[in-house]
Tab-separated table of C-alpha atoms and ligand atoms in Angstrom:
chain	number	residue	atom	x	y	z
O	28	MET	CA	56.222	14.375	-4.786
O	29	SER	CA	54.147	16.856	-6.818
O	30	ASP	CA	51.463	19.062	-5.211
O	31	ASP	CA	48.764	16.861	-6.711
O	32	THR	CA	50.079	13.750	-4.890
O	33	ARG	CA	50.825	15.701	-1.714
O	34	LEU	CA	47.290	17.067	-1.611
O	35	ILE	CA	45.782	13.607	-1.811
O	36	HIS	CA	47.813	12.293	1.115
O	37	ALA	CA	47.954	15.400	3.232
O	38	GLY	CA	45.893	15.940	6.408
O	39	LYS	CA	45.403	12.315	7.433
O	40	HIS	CA	45.126	11.671	11.161
O	41	ALA	CA	47.877	9.379	12.363
O	42	GLU	CA	47.042	9.424	15.985
O	43	PRO	CA	44.431	7.229	17.604
O	44	LEU	CA	41.077	9.094	17.957
O	45	ALA	CA	40.337	10.901	21.260
O	46	ARG	CA	37.926	8.897	23.329
O	47	THR	CA	34.720	10.742	23.528
O	48	VAL	CA	31.442	9.428	25.220
O	49	GLY	CA	29.780	8.702	21.924
O	50	PRO	CA	31.417	6.847	19.028
O	51	PRO	CA	33.307	8.733	16.367
O	52	ILE	CA	31.258	9.411	13.183
O	53	GLN	CA	33.567	7.903	10.634
O	54	LYS	CA	32.819	8.627	6.948
O	55	GLY	CA	34.453	6.220	4.535
O	56	SER	CA	33.685	3.891	1.673
O	57	THR	CA	37.254	2.936	1.289
O	58	VAL	CA	38.899	1.110	4.184
O	59	LEU	CA	42.611	0.862	4.041
O	60	LEU	CA	44.016	-2.629	4.786
O	61	PRO	CA	47.378	-3.135	6.469
O	62	ASN	CA	48.816	-5.567	3.943
O	63	ALA	CA	48.162	-7.722	0.878
O	64	ALA	CA	47.028	-10.768	2.824
O	65	ALA	CA	44.307	-8.669	4.558
O	66	LEU	CA	42.617	-7.733	1.228
O	67	TYR	CA	40.727	-10.955	0.991
O	68	ASP	CA	40.567	-11.770	4.636
O	69	ASP	CA	36.995	-10.933	5.398
O	70	ALA	CA	36.884	-12.995	8.532
O	71	ASN	CA	39.517	-10.785	10.279
O	72	HIS	CA	39.215	-7.514	8.509
O	73	LEU	CA	36.511	-5.005	7.648
O	74	THR	CA	37.296	-4.515	4.045
O	75	TYR	CA	34.717	-1.944	2.759
O	76	GLY	CA	32.684	0.835	4.356
O	77	ARG	CA	29.236	-0.306	3.329
O	78	ALA	CA	29.160	-2.740	6.204
O	79	GLY	CA	29.187	0.217	8.590
O	80	LEU	CA	32.022	1.814	10.690
O	81	SER	CA	32.256	2.688	14.376
O	82	ALA	CA	28.947	4.448	14.906
O	83	GLN	CA	26.975	1.742	13.166
O	84	ALA	CA	28.847	-1.003	15.029
O	85	CYS	CA	28.195	0.767	18.470
O	86	LEU	CA	24.477	1.119	17.620
O	87	GLN	CA	24.345	-2.637	16.632
O	88	ASP	CA	26.017	-3.425	20.005
O	89	ALA	CA	23.630	-1.266	22.038
O	90	LEU	CA	20.597	-2.645	20.219
O	91	ALA	CA	21.709	-6.231	20.886
O	92	THR	CA	21.866	-5.334	24.550
O	93	LEU	CA	18.390	-3.815	24.419
O	94	GLU	CA	16.773	-6.749	22.491
O	95	GLY	CA	18.727	-9.576	24.212
O	96	ALA	CA	20.047	-10.472	20.705
O	97	ASP	CA	23.143	-12.128	19.336
O	98	GLY	CA	23.004	-10.149	16.020
O	99	VAL	CA	21.273	-6.986	14.786
O	100	THR	CA	21.118	-5.783	11.304
O	101	LEU	CA	20.427	-2.172	10.397
O	102	TYR	CA	18.334	-0.896	7.523
O	103	PRO	CA	17.631	2.655	6.038
O	104	SER	CA	14.010	2.624	7.387
O	105	GLY	CA	11.614	0.665	9.433
O	106	ILE	CA	9.763	-0.661	6.312
O	107	ALA	CA	13.182	-1.679	4.931
O	108	ALA	CA	13.794	-3.721	8.067
O	109	ILE	CA	10.571	-5.568	7.645
O	110	SER	CA	10.913	-6.087	3.929
O	111	GLY	CA	14.570	-6.873	4.320
O	112	ALA	CA	13.913	-9.590	6.983
O	113	MET	CA	11.265	-11.161	4.717
O	114	LEU	CA	13.400	-11.163	1.651
O	115	ALA	CA	16.187	-12.671	3.609
O	116	LEU	CA	14.189	-15.483	5.108
O	117	LEU	CA	11.542	-16.335	2.509
O	118	GLY	CA	11.698	-17.850	-0.887
O	119	ALA	CA	9.594	-18.811	-3.935
O	120	GLY	CA	6.967	-21.523	-2.854
O	121	ASP	CA	6.964	-20.307	0.710
O	122	GLU	CA	3.824	-18.914	2.410
O	123	VAL	CA	3.897	-16.308	4.968
O	124	LEU	CA	1.005	-15.569	7.432
O	125	VAL	CA	0.598	-11.901	8.220
O	126	VAL	CA	-1.558	-10.514	10.950
O	127	ASP	CA	-4.387	-8.478	9.490
O	128	ASN	CA	-3.666	-5.365	11.692
O	129	VAL	CA	-0.228	-5.000	10.204
O	130	TYR	CA	1.210	-1.617	9.439
O	131	LYS	CA	-0.283	-0.746	6.042
O	132	PRO	CA	2.963	-0.301	4.044
O	133	VAL	CA	3.933	-3.899	5.016
O	134	ARG	CA	0.738	-5.151	3.402
O	135	ARG	CA	1.652	-3.213	0.270
O	136	PHE	CA	5.181	-4.804	0.124
O	137	CYS	CA	3.599	-8.284	0.758
O	138	ASP	CA	0.969	-7.877	-1.935
O	139	SER	CA	3.073	-6.252	-4.593
O	140	VAL	CA	6.614	-7.623	-4.059
O	141	LEU	CA	6.415	-10.868	-2.124
O	142	LYS	CA	3.667	-12.197	-4.355
O	143	ARG	CA	5.587	-11.199	-7.464
O	144	PHE	CA	8.490	-13.404	-6.331
O	145	GLY	CA	6.292	-16.486	-5.704
O	146	VAL	CA	5.610	-16.118	-2.017
O	147	THR	CA	2.026	-16.781	-0.895
O	148	VAL	CA	0.717	-14.179	1.529
O	149	SER	CA	-2.241	-15.007	3.800
O	150	TYR	CA	-3.688	-12.536	6.308
O	151	PHE	CA	-5.134	-13.705	9.599
O	152	ASP	CA	-7.508	-12.158	12.089
O	153	PRO	CA	-5.468	-10.870	15.095
O	154	ALA	CA	-8.046	-12.542	17.352
O	155	THR	CA	-7.253	-16.008	15.940
O	156	ALA	CA	-6.423	-18.552	18.661
O	157	PRO	CA	-2.695	-19.536	18.437
O	158	ASP	CA	-3.433	-23.351	18.246
O	159	ARG	CA	-5.858	-22.676	15.375
O	160	LEU	CA	-3.498	-20.343	13.651
O	161	VAL	CA	-0.530	-22.660	13.722
O	162	GLY	CA	-2.536	-25.842	13.578
O	163	GLU	CA	-4.259	-24.878	10.266
O	164	ALA	CA	-1.077	-23.476	8.675
O	165	SER	CA	-0.124	-25.287	5.434
O	166	ASP	CA	3.196	-27.157	5.183
O	167	ALA	CA	4.362	-24.312	3.008
O	168	VAL	CA	4.173	-21.717	5.771
O	169	ARG	CA	7.731	-20.639	6.543
O	170	MET	CA	6.993	-17.465	8.652
O	171	ILE	CA	4.375	-15.768	10.710
O	172	LEU	CA	4.618	-12.033	10.932
O	173	LEU	CA	3.068	-10.411	14.038
O	174	GLU	CA	2.430	-6.852	15.206
O	175	SER	CA	1.294	-6.664	18.793
O	176	PRO	CA	-0.179	-4.245	19.673
O	177	GLY	CA	-0.975	-3.165	16.094
O	178	SER	CA	0.030	0.458	15.607
O	179	LEU	CA	-3.394	1.540	14.258
O	180	SER	CA	-6.090	-0.494	16.031
O	181	PHE	CA	-4.071	-1.966	18.947
O	182	GLU	CA	-5.237	-5.593	18.857
O	183	MET	CA	-2.642	-7.922	20.490
O	184	GLN	CA	-1.711	-11.535	19.818
O	185	ASP	CA	-0.604	-14.136	22.281
O	186	VAL	CA	3.011	-13.869	21.040
O	187	PRO	CA	4.752	-16.430	23.383
O	188	ALA	CA	2.054	-19.041	22.500
O	189	ILE	CA	2.206	-18.469	18.778
O	190	ALA	CA	6.067	-18.548	18.894
O	191	ALA	CA	6.165	-21.786	20.813
O	192	LEU	CA	3.631	-23.598	18.580
O	193	ALA	CA	5.365	-22.223	15.479
O	194	LYS	CA	8.804	-23.314	16.673
O	195	ALA	CA	7.423	-26.913	17.172
O	196	ARG	CA	6.451	-26.901	13.489
O	197	GLY	CA	9.653	-25.365	12.259
O	198	ILE	CA	7.961	-22.077	11.359
O	199	LEU	CA	9.801	-18.829	11.931
O	200	THR	CA	8.115	-15.928	13.852
O	201	ALA	CA	8.966	-12.297	13.292
O	202	ILE	CA	7.362	-9.349	14.961
O	203	ASP	CA	7.052	-5.565	14.272
O	204	ASN	CA	7.905	-4.440	17.813
O	205	THR	CA	7.960	-0.755	17.240
O	206	TRP	CA	5.256	-0.059	19.799
O	207	ALA	CA	7.300	-1.647	22.593
O	208	ALA	CA	10.571	-0.279	21.184
O	209	GLY	CA	12.448	-3.265	22.558
O	210	ILE	CA	12.138	-1.982	26.059
O	211	LEU	CA	8.463	-2.638	27.033
O	212	PHE	CA	8.425	-6.125	25.504
O	213	ARG	CA	11.372	-8.215	24.481
O	214	PRO	CA	10.152	-10.638	21.773
O	215	LEU	CA	13.321	-12.773	21.715
O	216	ASP	CA	12.838	-13.585	25.384
O	217	HIS	CA	9.373	-14.970	24.423
O	218	GLY	CA	10.656	-17.306	21.678
O	219	VAL	CA	10.176	-15.065	18.715
O	220	ASP	CA	12.893	-15.490	16.035
O	221	VAL	CA	13.121	-12.049	14.616
O	222	SER	CA	12.333	-8.744	16.486
O	223	ILE	CA	11.949	-5.876	14.071
O	224	GLN	CA	11.722	-2.136	14.985
O	225	ALA	CA	11.236	1.102	13.187
O	226	LEU	CA	13.988	2.885	15.090
O	227	THR	CA	12.618	6.015	13.411
O	228	LYS	CA	9.895	6.054	16.159
O	229	TYR	CA	10.758	5.808	19.830
O	230	VAL	CA	14.507	4.770	19.723
O	231	GLY	CA	15.407	7.806	17.564
O	232	GLY	CA	12.818	9.737	19.471
O	233	HIS	CA	13.158	13.149	17.764
O	234	SER	CA	11.265	12.730	14.459
O	235	ASP	CA	14.333	13.425	12.359
O	236	VAL	CA	15.996	10.145	11.291
O	237	PHE	CA	14.858	7.047	9.386
O	238	MET	CA	16.221	3.614	10.440
O	239	GLY	CA	15.152	0.084	11.141
O	240	SER	CA	16.633	-2.956	12.877
O	241	ALA	CA	16.132	-6.668	12.922
O	242	ALA	CA	17.423	-8.654	15.965
O	243	ALA	CA	17.833	-12.327	16.329
O	244	ARG	CA	19.557	-15.051	18.566
O	245	ASP	CA	19.594	-18.148	16.295
O	246	PRO	CA	22.977	-17.979	14.503
O	247	ALA	CA	21.487	-19.334	11.238
O	248	VAL	CA	18.859	-16.535	11.307
O	249	VAL	CA	21.406	-13.879	12.186
O	250	ARG	CA	23.624	-15.085	9.286
O	251	ARG	CA	20.649	-15.028	6.825
O	252	LEU	CA	19.712	-11.459	7.889
O	253	ALA	CA	23.357	-10.270	7.539
O	254	ASP	CA	23.632	-11.930	4.103
O	255	GLY	CA	20.360	-10.198	3.125
O	256	ILE	CA	21.935	-6.809	3.947
O	257	ASN	CA	24.928	-7.642	1.776
O	258	HIS	CA	22.931	-8.984	-1.109
O	259	MET	CA	20.507	-6.059	-1.207
O	260	GLY	CA	23.318	-3.434	-0.596
O	261	TRP	CA	21.601	-1.605	2.188
O	262	ALA	CA	23.665	0.810	4.274
O	263	VAL	CA	23.013	3.442	6.879
O	264	SER	CA	25.188	6.498	7.461
O	265	GLY	CA	27.349	7.104	10.503
O	266	GLU	CA	25.526	10.331	11.172
O	267	ASP	CA	22.207	8.659	11.301
O	268	ALA	CA	23.489	5.686	13.408
O	269	TYR	CA	24.974	8.279	15.829
O	270	ALA	CA	21.599	10.133	16.090
O	271	ILE	CA	19.717	6.818	16.784
O	272	LEU	CA	22.291	5.895	19.457
O	273	ARG	CA	21.868	9.264	21.066
O	274	GLY	CA	18.125	8.697	21.160
O	275	LEU	CA	18.577	5.261	22.733
O	276	ARG	CA	20.365	6.816	25.789
O	277	THR	CA	17.134	8.547	26.890
O	278	LEU	CA	14.686	5.960	25.713
O	279	PRO	CA	13.722	4.661	29.122
O	280	VAL	CA	12.966	8.022	30.631
O	281	ARG	CA	11.037	9.325	27.570
O	282	MET	CA	9.069	6.114	27.540
O	283	GLU	CA	8.142	6.299	31.192
O	284	ARG	CA	7.010	9.787	30.898
O	285	GLN	CA	5.067	9.357	27.616
O	286	GLY	CA	3.636	6.107	28.807
O	287	ALA	CA	2.226	7.675	31.962
O	288	SER	CA	0.976	10.739	30.104
O	289	GLY	CA	-0.652	8.610	27.541
O	290	LEU	CA	-2.520	6.578	30.120
O	291	ARG	CA	-3.706	9.750	31.877
O	292	VAL	CA	-5.001	11.200	28.566
O	293	ALA	CA	-6.637	7.816	27.618
O	294	ALA	CA	-8.469	7.495	31.044
O	295	TRP	CA	-9.730	11.058	30.780
O	296	LEU	CA	-10.912	10.480	27.143
O	297	ARG	CA	-12.868	7.379	28.130
O	298	ASP	CA	-15.019	9.515	30.401
O	299	GLN	CA	-16.005	12.084	27.733
O	300	PRO	CA	-19.537	11.759	26.218
O	301	GLU	CA	-18.250	12.065	22.638
O	302	VAL	CA	-15.989	9.002	22.981
O	303	ALA	CA	-17.437	5.586	22.010
O	304	ALA	CA	-14.523	3.320	22.846
O	305	LEU	CA	-10.936	3.363	23.971
O	306	PHE	CA	-8.167	1.114	22.436
O	307	HIS	CA	-5.199	1.246	24.754
O	308	PRO	CA	-3.988	-2.242	25.867
O	309	ALA	CA	-2.420	-0.855	29.094
O	310	LEU	CA	-5.694	0.716	30.300
O	311	PRO	CA	-7.704	-1.807	32.464
O	312	GLY	CA	-10.931	-2.713	30.749
O	313	CYS	CA	-9.590	-2.143	27.238
O	314	PRO	CA	-9.344	-5.025	24.666
O	315	ASP	CA	-6.393	-7.325	25.258
O	316	HIS	CA	-5.419	-5.774	28.557
O	317	ALA	CA	-4.780	-9.164	30.119
O	318	LEU	CA	-2.110	-10.057	27.420
O	319	TRP	CA	-0.485	-6.689	27.906
O	320	ALA	CA	-0.420	-7.087	31.677
O	321	ARG	CA	1.095	-10.593	31.357
O	322	ASP	CA	3.831	-9.832	28.920
O	323	PHE	CA	4.687	-6.075	28.855
O	324	LYS	CA	6.472	-3.981	31.474
O	325	GLY	CA	5.053	-0.584	30.406
O	326	ALA	CA	3.275	1.393	27.833
O	327	CYS	CA	4.286	3.924	25.173
O	328	GLY	CA	2.281	7.022	24.272
O	329	LEU	CA	0.427	5.639	21.251
O	330	PHE	CA	-3.234	4.560	21.501
O	331	GLY	CA	-6.593	4.894	19.834
O	332	PHE	CA	-10.088	5.726	20.405
O	333	ALA	CA	-13.359	5.821	18.569
O	334	LEU	CA	-15.610	8.829	18.371
O	335	ARG	CA	-19.385	8.300	18.558
O	336	PRO	CA	-20.592	7.896	14.937
O	337	ALA	CA	-20.921	11.312	13.294
O	338	PRO	CA	-20.612	12.928	9.851
O	339	GLU	CA	-17.058	13.155	8.478
O	340	ALA	CA	-17.180	16.929	8.820
O	341	ALA	CA	-17.402	16.520	12.674
O	342	VAL	CA	-14.331	14.191	12.753
O	343	ASP	CA	-12.442	16.716	10.623
O	344	ALA	CA	-13.705	19.534	13.000
O	345	PHE	CA	-12.231	17.604	15.948
O	346	LEU	CA	-8.784	17.260	14.296
O	347	ASP	CA	-8.716	20.860	12.910
O	348	ALA	CA	-9.464	22.356	16.314
O	349	LEU	CA	-6.346	20.718	17.868
O	350	THR	CA	-3.530	23.085	18.407
O	351	VAL	CA	-1.042	21.276	20.714
O	352	PHE	CA	-1.456	18.011	18.895
O	353	GLY	CA	-0.016	18.171	15.430
O	354	LEU	CA	-1.734	16.339	12.524
O	355	GLY	CA	0.774	13.886	11.218
O	356	PHE	CA	1.724	10.270	10.535
O	357	SER	CA	4.625	8.778	12.515
O	358	TRP	CA	4.979	8.703	16.249
O	359	GLY	CA	7.510	8.064	18.901
O	360	GLY	CA	9.017	11.462	18.794
O	361	PHE	CA	8.820	14.062	21.576
O	362	GLU	CA	5.658	15.719	20.136
O	363	SER	CA	1.998	14.869	20.290
O	364	LEU	CA	0.206	13.866	17.124
O	365	ALA	CA	-3.269	12.902	15.921
O	366	ILE	CA	-4.679	11.206	12.889
O	367	SER	CA	-7.913	9.769	11.675
O	368	CYS	CA	-7.457	6.080	10.848
O	369	ASP	CA	-10.484	4.900	8.777
O	370	PRO	CA	-9.005	5.275	5.268
O	371	GLN	CA	-6.158	3.017	6.381
O	372	LEU	CA	-8.454	0.251	7.654
O	373	LYS	CA	-10.121	-0.231	4.180
O	374	PRO	CA	-7.748	-2.935	2.819
O	375	ARG	CA	-8.102	-5.264	5.791
O	376	ARG	CA	-9.341	-8.788	5.186
O	377	PHE	CA	-11.212	-8.971	8.498
O	378	PRO	CA	-12.931	-5.646	8.986
O	379	LYS	CA	-14.006	-4.758	12.427
O	380	ASP	CA	-16.485	-2.361	13.845
O	381	TYR	CA	-14.609	-0.074	16.351
O	382	GLY	CA	-17.847	1.724	17.402
O	383	GLY	CA	-17.206	4.844	15.379
O	384	PRO	CA	-14.525	6.720	13.470
O	385	LEU	CA	-11.135	5.692	14.801
O	386	ILE	CA	-8.656	8.301	15.875
O	387	ARG	CA	-5.043	7.543	16.879
O	388	LEU	CA	-3.110	9.759	19.267
O	389	HIS	CA	0.596	9.861	20.039
O	390	VAL	CA	1.084	11.580	23.409
O	391	GLY	CA	4.451	13.307	23.552
O	392	LEU	CA	6.407	15.030	26.307
O	393	GLU	CA	4.102	18.091	26.762
O	394	ASP	CA	2.250	18.601	29.956
O	395	PRO	CA	-0.770	16.142	29.922
O	396	ASP	CA	-3.071	18.925	31.313
O	397	ASP	CA	-2.428	20.949	28.107
O	398	LEU	CA	-3.061	17.960	25.896
O	399	ILE	CA	-6.412	17.208	27.737
O	400	ALA	CA	-7.464	20.867	27.311
O	401	ASP	CA	-6.621	20.665	23.654
O	402	LEU	CA	-8.647	17.468	23.201
O	403	ARG	CA	-11.549	19.018	25.022
O	404	ALA	CA	-11.580	21.929	22.626
O	405	GLY	CA	-11.448	19.421	19.777
O	406	LEU	CA	-14.378	17.436	21.172
O	407	ASP	CA	-16.362	20.669	21.556
O	408	ALA	CA	-15.823	21.427	17.888
O	409	TYR	CA	-16.871	17.800	17.066
O	410	ALA	CA	-19.983	18.052	19.204
O	411	ARG	CA	-21.180	21.193	17.380
O	412	LEU	CA	-21.302	19.226	14.175
O	413	ALA	CA	-22.267	15.716	15.422
O	414	VAL	CA	-26.006	14.948	15.117
L	16	PLP	C1	6.515	3.867	11.003
L	16	PLP	C2	6.418	2.403	11.174
L	16	PLP	C3	7.195	1.543	10.388
L	16	PLP	C4	8.058	2.008	9.342
L	16	PLP	O1	9.090	2.830	9.733
L	16	PLP	P1	9.788	3.773	8.665
L	16	PLP	O2	11.047	4.093	9.209
L	16	PLP	O3	8.839	4.936	8.549
L	16	PLP	O4	9.894	3.066	7.392
L	16	PLP	C5	7.000	0.187	10.605
L	16	PLP	N1	6.090	-0.306	11.585
L	16	PLP	C6	5.468	0.537	12.345
L	16	PLP	C7	4.520	-0.143	13.273
L	16	PLP	C8	5.423	1.845	12.201
L	16	PLP	O5	4.748	2.669	12.896
């Protein structure tokens, strides 16, 4: 054969891969099939790389174990997982009920895309009683989308009650379970049909990879989600799947440490004179603590608090004085972060008075004493400008 041909076929591994602890990161769009009959035998052969190779398959397997699921689909981001699940399960003429404390980009997707495709979107107050929510749902309602606790203002819903009532009416339930990361709360065990996560946050854990997942048990739902991936053409890379799987290995220990540190910081904050209210469902006395205590087995490091009302300059001074906390969106990584929330609350249908400017903290793996000292310095800067 000529050099051209030999170069195309040279250097191919013929031996089985060495068995490492993690999966091989295979790169490939083309998958070579063993014979002509296999070309169109999708049931028994992986025929194309877009469906994911070894690292993606291992991650799906591990996530199925985490979530107690029969099928897990992977998406290139958390928001893609939520939009993907909705596109796969909803159609024109359907109505979806979305909790009002939902992650803001989800609201944007619902209002600009779902509505354009003929899906009616209705928001409900997170405090709505489950029997009222489901009892008053129109016959067009096909899905209820929950987020509990909400990742900005931390209201919870009675998820098992809503799931049971919805099931009796043939309504699907889906939840953004990023706060619990599939480890603090397992929605599928509580009757929810689809558990969605931004793996970008705690499962990845290192603030450097985007990915999302949707997990389900019902074979028909699993099938619809998988078809949705195929129809939309979504794919995640082997490198990214590997990185998320690596994060998953240490999820329980990071979560335990960050949850405990977060609770310590939150309890300290509650006693500070500049703080009007704490929003951490795992802290006794906080809103929805009873729901958390009944259904959850731990806390992550994400919670909120309200400063006493003060001019915006004082709130900015608080944030600008922080040096251990970074200012940044996202959370679930190893690092502590802070943001002000009020601009994100504006589009809500059921506005609520949180008692003052709402701040969200993500407590990372730093020593909580250093975080508390940093917050004290921030509160001092706030107090100088608060009237
Ligand atoms: C970050 C986040 C998402 C979206 O994840 P991306 O990977 O950034 O798209 C969805 N839900 C919640 C609650 C989040 O915090």
